[in-house]
GROMACS .gro file of C-alpha atoms in nm:
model
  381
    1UNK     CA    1  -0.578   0.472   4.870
    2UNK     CA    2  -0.522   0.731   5.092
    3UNK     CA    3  -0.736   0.811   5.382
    4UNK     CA    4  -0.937   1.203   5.290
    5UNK     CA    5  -1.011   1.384   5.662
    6UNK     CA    6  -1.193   1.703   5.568
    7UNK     CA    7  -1.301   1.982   5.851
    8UNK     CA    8  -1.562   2.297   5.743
    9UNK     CA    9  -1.535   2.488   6.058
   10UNK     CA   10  -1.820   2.704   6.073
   11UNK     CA   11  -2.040   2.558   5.867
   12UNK     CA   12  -2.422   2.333   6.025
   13UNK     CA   13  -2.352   1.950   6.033
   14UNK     CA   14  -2.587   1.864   5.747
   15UNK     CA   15  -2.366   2.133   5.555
   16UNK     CA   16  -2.088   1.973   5.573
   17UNK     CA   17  -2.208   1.641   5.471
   18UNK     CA   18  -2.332   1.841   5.143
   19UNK     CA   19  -1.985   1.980   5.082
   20UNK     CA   20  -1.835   1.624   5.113
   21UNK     CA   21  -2.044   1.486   4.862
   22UNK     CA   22  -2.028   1.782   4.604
   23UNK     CA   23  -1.596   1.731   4.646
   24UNK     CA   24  -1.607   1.386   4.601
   25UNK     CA   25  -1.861   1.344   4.304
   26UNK     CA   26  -1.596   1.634   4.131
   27UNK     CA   27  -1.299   1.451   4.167
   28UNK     CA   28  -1.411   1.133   4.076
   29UNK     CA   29  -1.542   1.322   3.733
   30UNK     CA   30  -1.228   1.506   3.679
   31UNK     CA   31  -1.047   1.135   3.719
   32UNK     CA   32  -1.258   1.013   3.479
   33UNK     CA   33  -1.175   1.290   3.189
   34UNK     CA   34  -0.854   1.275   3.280
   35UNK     CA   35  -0.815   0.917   3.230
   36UNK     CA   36  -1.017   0.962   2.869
   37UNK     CA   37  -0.771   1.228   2.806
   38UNK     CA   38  -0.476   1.003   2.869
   39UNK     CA   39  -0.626   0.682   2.646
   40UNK     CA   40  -0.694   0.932   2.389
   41UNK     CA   41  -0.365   1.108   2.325
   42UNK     CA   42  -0.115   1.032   2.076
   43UNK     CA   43  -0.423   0.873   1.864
   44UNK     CA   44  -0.477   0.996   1.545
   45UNK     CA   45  -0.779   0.808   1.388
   46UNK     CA   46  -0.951   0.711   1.205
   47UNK     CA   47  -0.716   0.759   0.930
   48UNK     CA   48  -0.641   0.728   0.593
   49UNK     CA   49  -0.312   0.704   0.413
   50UNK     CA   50  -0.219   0.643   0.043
   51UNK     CA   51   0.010   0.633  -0.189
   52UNK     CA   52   0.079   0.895  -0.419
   53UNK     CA   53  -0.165   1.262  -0.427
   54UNK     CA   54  -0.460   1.017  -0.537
   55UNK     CA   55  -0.656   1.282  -0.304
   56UNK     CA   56  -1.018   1.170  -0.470
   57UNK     CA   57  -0.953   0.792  -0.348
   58UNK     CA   58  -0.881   0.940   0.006
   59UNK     CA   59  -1.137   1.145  -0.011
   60UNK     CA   60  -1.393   0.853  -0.118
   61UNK     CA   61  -1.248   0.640   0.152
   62UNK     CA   62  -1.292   0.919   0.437
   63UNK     CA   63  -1.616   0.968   0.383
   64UNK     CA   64  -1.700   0.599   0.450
   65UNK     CA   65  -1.490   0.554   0.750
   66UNK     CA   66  -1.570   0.859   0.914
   67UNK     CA   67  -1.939   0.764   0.856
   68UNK     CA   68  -1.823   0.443   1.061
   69UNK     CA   69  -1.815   0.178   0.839
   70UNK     CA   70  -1.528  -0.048   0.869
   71UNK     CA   71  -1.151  -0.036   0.787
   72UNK     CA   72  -1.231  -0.334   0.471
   73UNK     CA   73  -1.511  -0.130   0.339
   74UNK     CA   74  -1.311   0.194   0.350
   75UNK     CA   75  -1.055   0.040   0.198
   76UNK     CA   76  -1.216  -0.115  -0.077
   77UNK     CA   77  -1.385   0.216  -0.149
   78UNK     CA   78  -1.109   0.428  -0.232
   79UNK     CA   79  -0.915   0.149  -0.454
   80UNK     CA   80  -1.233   0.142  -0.617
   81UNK     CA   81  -1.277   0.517  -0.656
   82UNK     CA   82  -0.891   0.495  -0.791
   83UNK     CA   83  -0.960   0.208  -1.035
   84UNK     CA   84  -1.304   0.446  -1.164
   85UNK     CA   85  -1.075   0.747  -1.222
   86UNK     CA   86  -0.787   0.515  -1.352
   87UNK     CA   87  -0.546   0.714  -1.142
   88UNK     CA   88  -0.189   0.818  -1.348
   89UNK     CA   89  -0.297   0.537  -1.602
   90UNK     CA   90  -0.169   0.242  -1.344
   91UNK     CA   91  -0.482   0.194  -1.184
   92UNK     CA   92  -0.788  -0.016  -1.303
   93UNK     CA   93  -0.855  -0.079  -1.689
   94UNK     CA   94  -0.721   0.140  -1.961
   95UNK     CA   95  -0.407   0.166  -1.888
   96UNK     CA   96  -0.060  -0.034  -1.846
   97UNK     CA   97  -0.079  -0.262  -2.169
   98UNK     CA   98   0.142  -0.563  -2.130
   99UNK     CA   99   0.386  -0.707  -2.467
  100UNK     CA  100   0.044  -0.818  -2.610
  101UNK     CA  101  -0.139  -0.486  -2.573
  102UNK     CA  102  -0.383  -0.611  -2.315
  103UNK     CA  103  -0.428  -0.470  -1.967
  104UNK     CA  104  -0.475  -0.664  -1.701
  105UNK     CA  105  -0.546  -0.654  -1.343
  106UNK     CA  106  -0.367  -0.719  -0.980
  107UNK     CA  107  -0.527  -0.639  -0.632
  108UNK     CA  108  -0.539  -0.711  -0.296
  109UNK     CA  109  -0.724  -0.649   0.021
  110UNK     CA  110  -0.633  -0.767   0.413
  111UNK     CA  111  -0.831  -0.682   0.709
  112UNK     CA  112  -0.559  -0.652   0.991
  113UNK     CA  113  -0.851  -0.776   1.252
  114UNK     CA  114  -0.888  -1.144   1.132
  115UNK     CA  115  -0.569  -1.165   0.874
  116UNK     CA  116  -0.769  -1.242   0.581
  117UNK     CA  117  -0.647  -1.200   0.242
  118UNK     CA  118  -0.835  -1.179  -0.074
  119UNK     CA  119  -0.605  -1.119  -0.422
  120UNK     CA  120  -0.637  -1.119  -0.785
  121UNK     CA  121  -0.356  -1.141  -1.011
  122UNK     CA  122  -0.310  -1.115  -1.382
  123UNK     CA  123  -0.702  -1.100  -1.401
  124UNK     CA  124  -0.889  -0.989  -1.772
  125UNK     CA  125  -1.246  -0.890  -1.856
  126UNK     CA  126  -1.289  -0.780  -1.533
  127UNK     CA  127  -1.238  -0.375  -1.416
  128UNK     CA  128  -1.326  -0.405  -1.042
  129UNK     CA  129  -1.019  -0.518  -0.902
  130UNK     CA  130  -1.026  -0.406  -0.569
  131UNK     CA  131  -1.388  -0.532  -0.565
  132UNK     CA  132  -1.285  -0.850  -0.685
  133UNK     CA  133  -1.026  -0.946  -0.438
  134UNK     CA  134  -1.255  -0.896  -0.148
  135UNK     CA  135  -1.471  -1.159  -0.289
  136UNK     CA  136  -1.206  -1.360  -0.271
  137UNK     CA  137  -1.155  -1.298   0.082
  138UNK     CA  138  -1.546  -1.306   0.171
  139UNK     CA  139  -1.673  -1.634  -0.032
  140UNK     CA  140  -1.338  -1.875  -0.050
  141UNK     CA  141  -1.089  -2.014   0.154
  142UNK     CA  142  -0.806  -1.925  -0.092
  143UNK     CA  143  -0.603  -1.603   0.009
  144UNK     CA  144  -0.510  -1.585  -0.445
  145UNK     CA  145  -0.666  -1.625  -0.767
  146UNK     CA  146  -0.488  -1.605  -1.078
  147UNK     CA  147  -0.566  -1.525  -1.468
  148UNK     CA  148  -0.865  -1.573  -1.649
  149UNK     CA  149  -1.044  -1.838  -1.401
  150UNK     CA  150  -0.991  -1.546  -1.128
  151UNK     CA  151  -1.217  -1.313  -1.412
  152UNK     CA  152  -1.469  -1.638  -1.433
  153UNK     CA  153  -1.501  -1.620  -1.016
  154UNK     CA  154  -1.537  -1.264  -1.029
  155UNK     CA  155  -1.797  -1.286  -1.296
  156UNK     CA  156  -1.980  -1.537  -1.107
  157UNK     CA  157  -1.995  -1.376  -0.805
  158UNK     CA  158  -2.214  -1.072  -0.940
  159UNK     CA  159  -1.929  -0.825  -1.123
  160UNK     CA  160  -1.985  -0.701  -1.419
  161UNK     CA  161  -1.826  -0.890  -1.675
  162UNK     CA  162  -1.636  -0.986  -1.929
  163UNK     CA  163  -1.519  -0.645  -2.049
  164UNK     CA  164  -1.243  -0.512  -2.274
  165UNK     CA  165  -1.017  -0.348  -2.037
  166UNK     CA  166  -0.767  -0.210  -2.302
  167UNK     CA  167  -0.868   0.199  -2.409
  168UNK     CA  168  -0.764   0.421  -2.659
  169UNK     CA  169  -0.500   0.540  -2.434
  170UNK     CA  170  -0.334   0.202  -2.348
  171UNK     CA  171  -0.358   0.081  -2.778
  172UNK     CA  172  -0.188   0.380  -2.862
  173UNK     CA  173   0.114   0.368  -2.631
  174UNK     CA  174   0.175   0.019  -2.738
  175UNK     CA  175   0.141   0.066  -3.066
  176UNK     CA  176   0.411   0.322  -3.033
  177UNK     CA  177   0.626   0.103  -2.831
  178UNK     CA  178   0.621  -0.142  -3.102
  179UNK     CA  179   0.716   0.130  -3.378
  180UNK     CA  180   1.065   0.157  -3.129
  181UNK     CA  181   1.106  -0.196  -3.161
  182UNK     CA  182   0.988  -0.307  -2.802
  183UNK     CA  183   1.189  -0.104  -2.648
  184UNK     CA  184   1.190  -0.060  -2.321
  185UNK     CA  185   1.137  -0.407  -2.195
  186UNK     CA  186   1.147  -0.609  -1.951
  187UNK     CA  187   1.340  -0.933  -2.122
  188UNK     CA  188   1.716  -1.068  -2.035
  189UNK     CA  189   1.942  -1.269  -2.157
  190UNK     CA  190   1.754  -1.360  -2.467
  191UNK     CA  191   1.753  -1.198  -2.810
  192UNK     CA  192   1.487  -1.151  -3.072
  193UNK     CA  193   1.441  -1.320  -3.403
  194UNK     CA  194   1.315  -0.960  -3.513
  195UNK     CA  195   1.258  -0.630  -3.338
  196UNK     CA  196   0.965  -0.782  -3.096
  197UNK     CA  197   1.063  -1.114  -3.096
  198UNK     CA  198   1.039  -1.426  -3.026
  199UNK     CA  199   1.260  -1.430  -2.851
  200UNK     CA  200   1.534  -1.727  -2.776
  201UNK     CA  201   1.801  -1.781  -2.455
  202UNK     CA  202   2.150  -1.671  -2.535
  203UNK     CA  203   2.374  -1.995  -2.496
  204UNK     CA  204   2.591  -2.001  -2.191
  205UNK     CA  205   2.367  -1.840  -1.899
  206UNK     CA  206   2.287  -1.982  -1.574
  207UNK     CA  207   2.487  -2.124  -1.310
  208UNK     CA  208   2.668  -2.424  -1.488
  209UNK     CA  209   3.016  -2.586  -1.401
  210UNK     CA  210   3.171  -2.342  -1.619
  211UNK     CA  211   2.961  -2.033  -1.548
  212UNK     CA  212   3.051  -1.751  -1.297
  213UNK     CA  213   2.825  -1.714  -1.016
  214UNK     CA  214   2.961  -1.391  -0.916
  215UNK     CA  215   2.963  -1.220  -1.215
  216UNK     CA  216   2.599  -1.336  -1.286
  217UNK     CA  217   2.483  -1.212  -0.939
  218UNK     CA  218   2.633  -0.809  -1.029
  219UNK     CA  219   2.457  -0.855  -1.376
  220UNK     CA  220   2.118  -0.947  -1.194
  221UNK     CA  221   2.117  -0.668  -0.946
  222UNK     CA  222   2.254  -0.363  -1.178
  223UNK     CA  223   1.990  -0.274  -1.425
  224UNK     CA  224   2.071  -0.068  -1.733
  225UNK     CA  225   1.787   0.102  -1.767
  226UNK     CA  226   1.484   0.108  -1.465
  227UNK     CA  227   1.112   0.018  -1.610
  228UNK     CA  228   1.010   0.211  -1.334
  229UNK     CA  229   0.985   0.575  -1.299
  230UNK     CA  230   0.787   0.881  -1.175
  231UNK     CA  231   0.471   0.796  -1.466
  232UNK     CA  232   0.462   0.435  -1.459
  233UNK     CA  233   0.465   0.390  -1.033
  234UNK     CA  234   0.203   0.135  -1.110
  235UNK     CA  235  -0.031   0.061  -0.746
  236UNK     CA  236  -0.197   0.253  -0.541
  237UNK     CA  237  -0.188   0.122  -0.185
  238UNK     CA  238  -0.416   0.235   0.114
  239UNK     CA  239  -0.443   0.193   0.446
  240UNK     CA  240  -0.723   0.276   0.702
  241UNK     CA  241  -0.767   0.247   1.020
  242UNK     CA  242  -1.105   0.317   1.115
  243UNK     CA  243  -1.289   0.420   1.463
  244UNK     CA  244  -1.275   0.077   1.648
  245UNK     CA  245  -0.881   0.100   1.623
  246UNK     CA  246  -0.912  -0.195   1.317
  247UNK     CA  247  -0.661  -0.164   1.051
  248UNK     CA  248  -0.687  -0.270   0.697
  249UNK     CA  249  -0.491  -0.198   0.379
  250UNK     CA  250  -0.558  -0.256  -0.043
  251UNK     CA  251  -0.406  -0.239  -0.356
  252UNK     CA  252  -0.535  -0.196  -0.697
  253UNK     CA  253  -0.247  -0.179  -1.039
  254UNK     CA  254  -0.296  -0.244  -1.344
  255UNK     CA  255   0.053  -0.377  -1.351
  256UNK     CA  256   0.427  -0.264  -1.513
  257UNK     CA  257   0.399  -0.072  -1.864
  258UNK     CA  258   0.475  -0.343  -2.143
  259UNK     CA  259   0.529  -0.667  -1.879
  260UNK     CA  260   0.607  -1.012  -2.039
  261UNK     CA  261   0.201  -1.117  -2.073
  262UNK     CA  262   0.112  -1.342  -1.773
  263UNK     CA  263   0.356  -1.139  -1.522
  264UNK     CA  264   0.250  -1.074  -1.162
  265UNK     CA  265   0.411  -0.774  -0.955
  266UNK     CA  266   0.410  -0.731  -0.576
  267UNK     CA  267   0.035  -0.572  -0.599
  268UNK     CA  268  -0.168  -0.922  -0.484
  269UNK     CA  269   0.135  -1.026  -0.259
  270UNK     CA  270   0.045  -0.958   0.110
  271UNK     CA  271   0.362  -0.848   0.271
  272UNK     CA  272   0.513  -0.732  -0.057
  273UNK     CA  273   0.264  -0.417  -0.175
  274UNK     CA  274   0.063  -0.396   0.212
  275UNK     CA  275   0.048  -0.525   0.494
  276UNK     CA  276  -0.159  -0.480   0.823
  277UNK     CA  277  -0.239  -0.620   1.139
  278UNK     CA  278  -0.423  -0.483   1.439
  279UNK     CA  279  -0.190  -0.545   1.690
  280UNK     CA  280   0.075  -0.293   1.499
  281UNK     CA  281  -0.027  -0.090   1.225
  282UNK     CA  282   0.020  -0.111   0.818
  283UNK     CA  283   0.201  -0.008   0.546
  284UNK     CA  284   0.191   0.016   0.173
  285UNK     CA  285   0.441   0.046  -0.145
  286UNK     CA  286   0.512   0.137  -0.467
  287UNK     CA  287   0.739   0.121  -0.707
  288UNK     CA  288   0.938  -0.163  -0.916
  289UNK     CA  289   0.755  -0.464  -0.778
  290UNK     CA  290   0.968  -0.754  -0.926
  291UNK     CA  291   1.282  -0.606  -0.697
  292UNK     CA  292   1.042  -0.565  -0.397
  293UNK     CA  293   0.867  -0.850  -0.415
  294UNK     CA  294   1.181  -1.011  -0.280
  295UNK     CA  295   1.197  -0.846   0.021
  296UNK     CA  296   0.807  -0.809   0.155
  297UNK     CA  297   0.892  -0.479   0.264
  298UNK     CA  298   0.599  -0.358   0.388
  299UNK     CA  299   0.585  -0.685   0.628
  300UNK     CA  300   0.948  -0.578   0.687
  301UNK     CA  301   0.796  -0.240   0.841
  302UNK     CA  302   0.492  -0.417   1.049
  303UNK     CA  303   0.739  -0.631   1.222
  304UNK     CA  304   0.987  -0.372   1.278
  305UNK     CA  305   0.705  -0.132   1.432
  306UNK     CA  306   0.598  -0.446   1.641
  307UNK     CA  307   0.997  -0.482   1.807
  308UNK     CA  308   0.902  -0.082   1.886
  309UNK     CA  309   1.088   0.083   1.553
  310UNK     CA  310   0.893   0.444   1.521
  311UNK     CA  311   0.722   0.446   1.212
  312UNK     CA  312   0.953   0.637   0.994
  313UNK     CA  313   1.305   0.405   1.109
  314UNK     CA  314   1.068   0.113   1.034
  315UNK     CA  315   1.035   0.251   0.696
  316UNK     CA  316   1.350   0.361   0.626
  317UNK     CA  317   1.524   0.022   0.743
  318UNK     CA  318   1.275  -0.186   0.470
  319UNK     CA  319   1.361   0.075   0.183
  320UNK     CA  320   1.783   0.035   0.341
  321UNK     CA  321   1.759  -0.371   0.297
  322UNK     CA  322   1.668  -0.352  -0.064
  323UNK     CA  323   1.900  -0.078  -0.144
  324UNK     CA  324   2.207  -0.286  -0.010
  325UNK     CA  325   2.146  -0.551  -0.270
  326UNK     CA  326   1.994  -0.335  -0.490
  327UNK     CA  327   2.164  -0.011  -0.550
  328UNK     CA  328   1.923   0.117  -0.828
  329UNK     CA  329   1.592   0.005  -0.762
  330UNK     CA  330   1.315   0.288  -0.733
  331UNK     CA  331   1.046   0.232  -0.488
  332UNK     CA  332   0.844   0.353  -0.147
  333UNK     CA  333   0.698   0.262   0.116
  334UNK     CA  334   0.476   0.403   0.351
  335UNK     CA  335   0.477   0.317   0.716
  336UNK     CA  336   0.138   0.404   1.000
  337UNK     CA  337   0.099   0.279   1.351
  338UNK     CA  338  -0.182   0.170   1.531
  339UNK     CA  339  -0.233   0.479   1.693
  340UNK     CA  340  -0.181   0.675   1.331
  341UNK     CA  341   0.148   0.795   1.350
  342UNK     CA  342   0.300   0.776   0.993
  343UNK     CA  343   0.583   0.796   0.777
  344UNK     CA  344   0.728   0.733   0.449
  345UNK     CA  345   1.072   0.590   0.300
  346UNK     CA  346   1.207   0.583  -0.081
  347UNK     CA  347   1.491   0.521  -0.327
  348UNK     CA  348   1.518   0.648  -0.666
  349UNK     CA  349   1.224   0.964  -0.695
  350UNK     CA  350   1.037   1.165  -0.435
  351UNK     CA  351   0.773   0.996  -0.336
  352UNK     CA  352   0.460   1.139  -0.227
  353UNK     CA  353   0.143   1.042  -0.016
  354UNK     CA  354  -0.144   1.134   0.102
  355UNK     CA  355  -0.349   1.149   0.427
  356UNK     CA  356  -0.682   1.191   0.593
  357UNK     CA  357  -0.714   1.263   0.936
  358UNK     CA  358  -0.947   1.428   1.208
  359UNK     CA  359  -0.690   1.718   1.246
  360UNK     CA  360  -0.692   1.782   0.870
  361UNK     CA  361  -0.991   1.953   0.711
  362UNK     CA  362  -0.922   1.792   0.361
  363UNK     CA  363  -0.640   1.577   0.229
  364UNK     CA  364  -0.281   1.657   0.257
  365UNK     CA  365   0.004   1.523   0.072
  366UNK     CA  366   0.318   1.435   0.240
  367UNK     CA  367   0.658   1.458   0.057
  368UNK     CA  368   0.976   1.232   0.108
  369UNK     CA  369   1.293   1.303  -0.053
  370UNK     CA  370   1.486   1.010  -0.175
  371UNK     CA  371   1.656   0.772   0.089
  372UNK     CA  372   2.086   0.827   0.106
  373UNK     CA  373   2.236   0.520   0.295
  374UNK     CA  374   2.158   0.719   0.594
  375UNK     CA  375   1.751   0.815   0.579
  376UNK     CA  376   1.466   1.013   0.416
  377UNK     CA  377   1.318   1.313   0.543
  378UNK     CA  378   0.914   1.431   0.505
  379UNK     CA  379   0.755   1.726   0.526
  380UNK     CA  380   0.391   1.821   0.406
  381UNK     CA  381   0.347   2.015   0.105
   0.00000   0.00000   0.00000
């Protein structure tokens, strides 16, 4: 450090010395809000990001990390508040009925401090979700439980239990979908011995000596019809990060309208529907999970932020590697850094999300238009 000479002509001896120590003790405080200043800027949390306007689960999830609780608690919170309000119909019981007419649920949550992973997939009787998979994650060693045993762990670990998690709502579209012979559905390949099956393989498909690969491959990855669409988005997906700089994300879906009973989407797969770690940031998706699912997008984005991608390229390259094998798929993703920075990527539909901030003085709801082979564009409504 440079060596400070400084002269007060004029002034008694013991003056002097005074001065001296008054200068000193300033600029060693002005260093020291400068340097908070500097560790401070660019950092916008804690903060709160979801999928979709589900304002109400931000809002429940705000109020617990800005009361400074943790990222996991937060998280679980507003996937909780979502499942209460069953959010669009895709979220907790009540809603989605699969070929059967039962709903069933899929959720995840990950704490981006440790890595832990609790998930529940395919789960009945059982409407806490959310609440479930982070038992998971607190009192086993597994990362995934599946079906009904997954509803028997939940149940024995204090949630309420067994319940019917079919409504009025959910009977009512499937009895209609049955009245237009199970159509849409989710079944290839096969045909019925009625309207709604069973169903039976068609002879000649696969990838036999005599078969065509390629022309197998473009039937796979062009889909007549998409399952998914604006009303039947399925998850919602959340990410915190909370006042220590810890990240977490959930998801809570009652699954695809009308799935093949026993299905699982890419809800409860870490990677696929969230993903978060501390060192990086998080990000959560939406839309047709079977196609995504393939790709762990949202792992796609962490590690893309991690090589130094801003958060929006990082999301746009994840939805831009599906799209090139999938030209039709609908779907979003949602990309935040560490420091809170966020963005958001689709294909398909204009997605929307929605964030909680200290700059904000309520919710806001970010719009992206659908993703060309070049990028998507937000802006807040």
């Amino acid at each position: 450090m440079a060596k400070i000479e400084m002269t007060f002509v004029g002034f008694p001896a013991g003056f002097q010395s005074l001065l001296i120590i008054i200068i000193i003790t300033l600029l060693v405080a002005n260093t020291v809000v400068a340097n908070e200043v500097e560790e401070n800027n660019g950092k916008y949390y804690p903060i709160v990001v979801s999928t979709w306007p589900f304002v109400d689960a931000v809002r429940a999830a705000w109020s617990v990390v800005d009361g400074g609780f943790s990222a996991v608690d937060a998280v679980v919170q507003g996937c909780s508040a979502c499942e209460q309000l069953r959010c669009d119909g895709t979220v907790g019981p009540g809603g989605s009925p699969d070929e059967n007419g039962e709903t069933t649920l899929d959720a995840l949550v990950m704490n981006g401090a440790t890595m832990e992973i609790g998930a529940v997939a395919a789960m009945r009787y059982v409407k806490d979700g959310i609440r479930a998979a982070r038992l998971v994650m607190q009192y086993t060693e597994h990362t995934l439980l599946v079906g009904e045993q997954a509803s028997v762990f939940a149940i024995s670990m204090g949630l309420p239990g067994p319940t019917n998690l079919s409504s009025e709502e959910s009977l009512h579209k499937w009895n209609q979908w049955k009245d237009n012979n199970c159509q849409p559905n989710f079944r290839k390949n096969v045909f019925p011995s009625d309207s709604c099956g069973p169903y039976h393989p068609k002879e000649n498909v696969g990838f036999g000596e005599t078969s065509c690969p390629t022309a197998y491959l473009v039937e796979t990855m062009t889909r007549k019809v998409s399952p998914i669409n604006i009303h039947n988005h399925d998850t919602i997906s959340m990410a915190v990060i909370d006042k220590t700089g810890h990240v977490a994300v959930g998801t809570s879906t009652n699954g695809a309208t009308f799935k093949i009973p026993g299905r699982v989407g890419d809800g409860p797969i870490p990677g696929s529907s969230a993903y978060a770690d501390d060192e990086v940031g998080a990000c959560g998706a939406t839309g047709d999970g079977d196609i995504m699912m393939r790709f762990l997008p949202c792992y796609q984005v962490v590690e893309s932020m991690r090589r130094g991608m801003e958060p929006k390229f990082a999301a746009e390259d994840a939805i831009s590697r599906i799209l090139k094998k999938f030209p039709d798929f609908v779907g979003a993703v949602f990309a935040v850094s560490k420091n809170g920075v966020h963005a958001g990527a689709c294909h398909g539909w204009t997605f929307q999300y929605s964030v909680r901030n200290p700059n904000m003085d309520d919710v806001e709801v970010f719009t992206v238009v659908p993703q060309t082979a070049n990028s998507g564009v937000s802006h807040k409504d």
